[in-house]
Amino acid sequence: MPRLFLGNFEFEHRLADLSRQLSRNLERINAELAMSWLAIADDGDLIWTPQQIEPEFLDRLRQSGLPTVIPVTSLDHLPADLEVVPWGWTDEVRRFCDVRGWRQNIPSQAAVRATNSRRFSSDLEQEWQVGLAGAGQVGSLDDVQQRIKQFDPASRWVIKAEFGMSGRERIVGSGIPGDSQSRWIQKRLEDDGILFFETWVDRISEVGIQIEIPQSGPPVLVGVAPLMSDERGQYSGSEFAPKAEDSIQATWEAAIAISLQAASRAQQLGYFGPIGIDAMLYRDQKGVTRFRPLQDINARWTMGRLSLGWRRFLNANESGSWRFGTTNLSDTANCRVIETSPRTIGGSPAHHVSRVIFCRDQ
């Protein structure tokens, strides 16, 4: 049965408020990231592309040895015998499936929402004592100010909304929040009733621990993908290196064990399917190196999970990375570089460029 890959990358925004109007930027991201599914797609699979993809881009993909997929710009008039694979399950996607007869065996929306909420990860961090010092839930601007006063006024902090992704839906600052920050805090509290306060720490490295949760039986580790971030802390790519996988998993063994426990809790709530858990190695304010095993829990597909799919295209003795945004190609002269996003979308230049890079191990 062919699969229909549906890149609703605005997933968290829909969880926060299904009626929220998507910005043009988010609509553009959906279009530009649509072909990310190539990492796991097979010949004959369908990929929803909300805007037309240039034929030359598809030709380049085939010439590079990637699967021959079928881009579809409309979800009407498609056959009923499709396996639908969305980025994440929302009420909107469920309605699409119902109307077109695509309903799959999927977790309840209550389970999807609960396991993607920062409340879920925050509660586990508190219960298992694996969170950042001073981190926690806040329900008012006064709560925020009281937490900030416990630290050095020059220390940085970050406040996150209940649902967010890739460094979005958060603010970063130091000292007592200014007027614009206070307005952001109050608006999110009016919408959700809760925010999440954290101290800013010195990041050393991060990984995405990728797990598959079955309906019955224990969760299964799929792999660990080292993450790359830009200076703002936003995701900028993942690495995949088969020869280094054993050592990577050994380094993150304790975090993997806690992630599998968290996946079991998600399963108890009724969730099953892909889940990606970001873990971080950092230095605290005293310079002590520590692990944060449950930095983010994403009960959906993730770029880290997709990046592991690129392993099947590696040649012997190669490692790879999947990079987003501006990429310095000066260090890739002896590597295979494949563009995995089109250069233009809807006739205008693409903003979010992605490339998969295969380099021979040194």
PDB file of N, CA and C in Angstrom, residues 122 134-147 159-160 185 189 193-198:
ATOM      1  N   SER A 122       7.690  18.620  31.876  1.00  0.00           N
ATOM      2  CA  SER A 122       7.995  19.328  33.114  1.00  0.00           C
ATOM      3  C   SER A 122       7.631  18.473  34.328  1.00  0.00           C
ATOM      4  N   GLY A 134      15.945  25.417  39.365  1.00  0.00           N
ATOM      5  CA  GLY A 134      15.114  26.614  39.290  1.00  0.00           C
ATOM      6  C   GLY A 134      14.045  26.585  38.221  1.00  0.00           C
ATOM      7  N   ALA A 135      14.012  25.519  37.396  1.00  0.00           N
ATOM      8  CA  ALA A 135      13.008  25.435  36.325  1.00  0.00           C
ATOM      9  C   ALA A 135      11.665  25.016  36.898  1.00  0.00           C
ATOM     10  N   GLY A 136      10.596  25.420  36.236  1.00  0.00           N
ATOM     11  CA  GLY A 136       9.275  25.007  36.685  1.00  0.00           C
ATOM     12  C   GLY A 136       8.161  25.759  35.994  1.00  0.00           C
ATOM     13  N   GLN A 137       6.962  25.447  36.383  1.00  0.00           N
ATOM     14  CA  GLN A 137       5.772  26.037  35.791  1.00  0.00           C
ATOM     15  C   GLN A 137       5.431  27.346  36.484  1.00  0.00           C
ATOM     16  N   VAL A 138       4.974  28.322  35.697  1.00  0.00           N
ATOM     17  CA  VAL A 138       4.566  29.611  36.253  1.00  0.00           C
ATOM     18  C   VAL A 138       3.180  29.958  35.732  1.00  0.00           C
ATOM     19  N   GLY A 139       2.394  30.601  36.608  1.00  0.00           N
ATOM     20  CA  GLY A 139       1.017  30.914  36.236  1.00  0.00           C
ATOM     21  C   GLY A 139       0.682  32.384  36.262  1.00  0.00           C
ATOM     22  N   SER A 140       1.690  33.234  36.521  1.00  0.00           N
ATOM     23  CA  SER A 140       1.445  34.675  36.539  1.00  0.00           C
ATOM     24  C   SER A 140       2.759  35.409  36.304  1.00  0.00           C
ATOM     25  N   LEU A 141       2.646  36.679  35.966  1.00  0.00           N
ATOM     26  CA  LEU A 141       3.842  37.511  35.796  1.00  0.00           C
ATOM     27  C   LEU A 141       4.589  37.631  37.122  1.00  0.00           C
ATOM     28  N   ASP A 142       3.861  37.650  38.221  1.00  0.00           N
ATOM     29  CA  ASP A 142       4.506  37.715  39.537  1.00  0.00           C
ATOM     30  C   ASP A 142       5.316  36.453  39.802  1.00  0.00           C
ATOM     31  N   ASP A 143       4.800  35.284  39.380  1.00  0.00           N
ATOM     32  CA  ASP A 143       5.559  34.031  39.516  1.00  0.00           C
ATOM     33  C   ASP A 143       6.881  34.118  38.776  1.00  0.00           C
ATOM     34  N   VAL A 144       6.826  34.667  37.567  1.00  0.00           N
ATOM     35  CA  VAL A 144       8.039  34.810  36.761  1.00  0.00           C
ATOM     36  C   VAL A 144       9.046  35.694  37.479  1.00  0.00           C
ATOM     37  N   GLN A 145       8.590  36.848  37.970  1.00  0.00           N
ATOM     38  CA  GLN A 145       9.487  37.785  38.628  1.00  0.00           C
ATOM     39  C   GLN A 145      10.095  37.186  39.895  1.00  0.00           C
ATOM     40  N   GLN A 146       9.321  36.410  40.634  1.00  0.00           N
ATOM     41  CA  GLN A 146       9.843  35.790  41.849  1.00  0.00           C
ATOM     42  C   GLN A 146      10.923  34.765  41.522  1.00  0.00           C
ATOM     43  N   ARG A 147      10.762  34.009  40.454  1.00  0.00           N
ATOM     44  CA  ARG A 147      11.790  33.041  40.074  1.00  0.00           C
ATOM     45  C   ARG A 147      13.069  33.756  39.623  1.00  0.00           C
ATOM     46  N   ILE A 159      11.634  31.608  28.792  1.00  0.00           N
ATOM     47  CA  ILE A 159      10.253  31.273  29.148  1.00  0.00           C
ATOM     48  C   ILE A 159       9.576  30.702  27.910  1.00  0.00           C
ATOM     49  N   LYS A 160       8.990  29.519  28.077  1.00  0.00           N
ATOM     50  CA  LYS A 160       8.429  28.784  26.945  1.00  0.00           C
ATOM     51  C   LYS A 160       6.923  28.610  27.102  1.00  0.00           C
ATOM     52  N   ILE A 185       4.251  37.446  27.931  1.00  0.00           N
ATOM     53  CA  ILE A 185       3.941  36.536  29.037  1.00  0.00           C
ATOM     54  C   ILE A 185       2.450  36.569  29.361  1.00  0.00           C
ATOM     55  N   LEU A 189      -0.311  33.554  28.946  1.00  0.00           N
ATOM     56  CA  LEU A 189      -1.018  33.082  30.136  1.00  0.00           C
ATOM     57  C   LEU A 189      -2.531  33.190  29.951  1.00  0.00           C
ATOM     58  N   GLY A 193      -2.887  29.662  30.288  1.00  0.00           N
ATOM     59  CA  GLY A 193      -2.921  29.559  31.735  1.00  0.00           C
ATOM     60  C   GLY A 193      -1.635  29.076  32.364  1.00  0.00           C
ATOM     61  N   ILE A 194      -0.614  28.801  31.541  1.00  0.00           N
ATOM     62  CA  ILE A 194       0.628  28.268  32.092  1.00  0.00           C
ATOM     63  C   ILE A 194       1.791  28.578  31.163  1.00  0.00           C
ATOM     64  N   LEU A 195       2.967  28.816  31.762  1.00  0.00           N
ATOM     65  CA  LEU A 195       4.213  28.957  31.028  1.00  0.00           C
ATOM     66  C   LEU A 195       5.290  28.176  31.787  1.00  0.00           C
ATOM     67  N   PHE A 196       6.466  28.071  31.154  1.00  0.00           N
ATOM     68  CA  PHE A 196       7.517  27.243  31.734  1.00  0.00           C
ATOM     69  C   PHE A 196       8.821  28.038  31.769  1.00  0.00           C
ATOM     70  N   PHE A 197       9.329  28.224  32.985  1.00  0.00           N
ATOM     71  CA  PHE A 197      10.514  29.034  33.228  1.00  0.00           C
ATOM     72  C   PHE A 197      11.744  28.139  33.331  1.00  0.00           C
ATOM     73  N   GLU A 198      12.841  28.564  32.671  1.00  0.00           N
ATOM     74  CA  GLU A 198      14.101  27.840  32.762  1.00  0.00           C
ATOM     75  C   GLU A 198      15.250  28.841  32.845  1.00  0.00           C
TER      76      GLU A 198
END
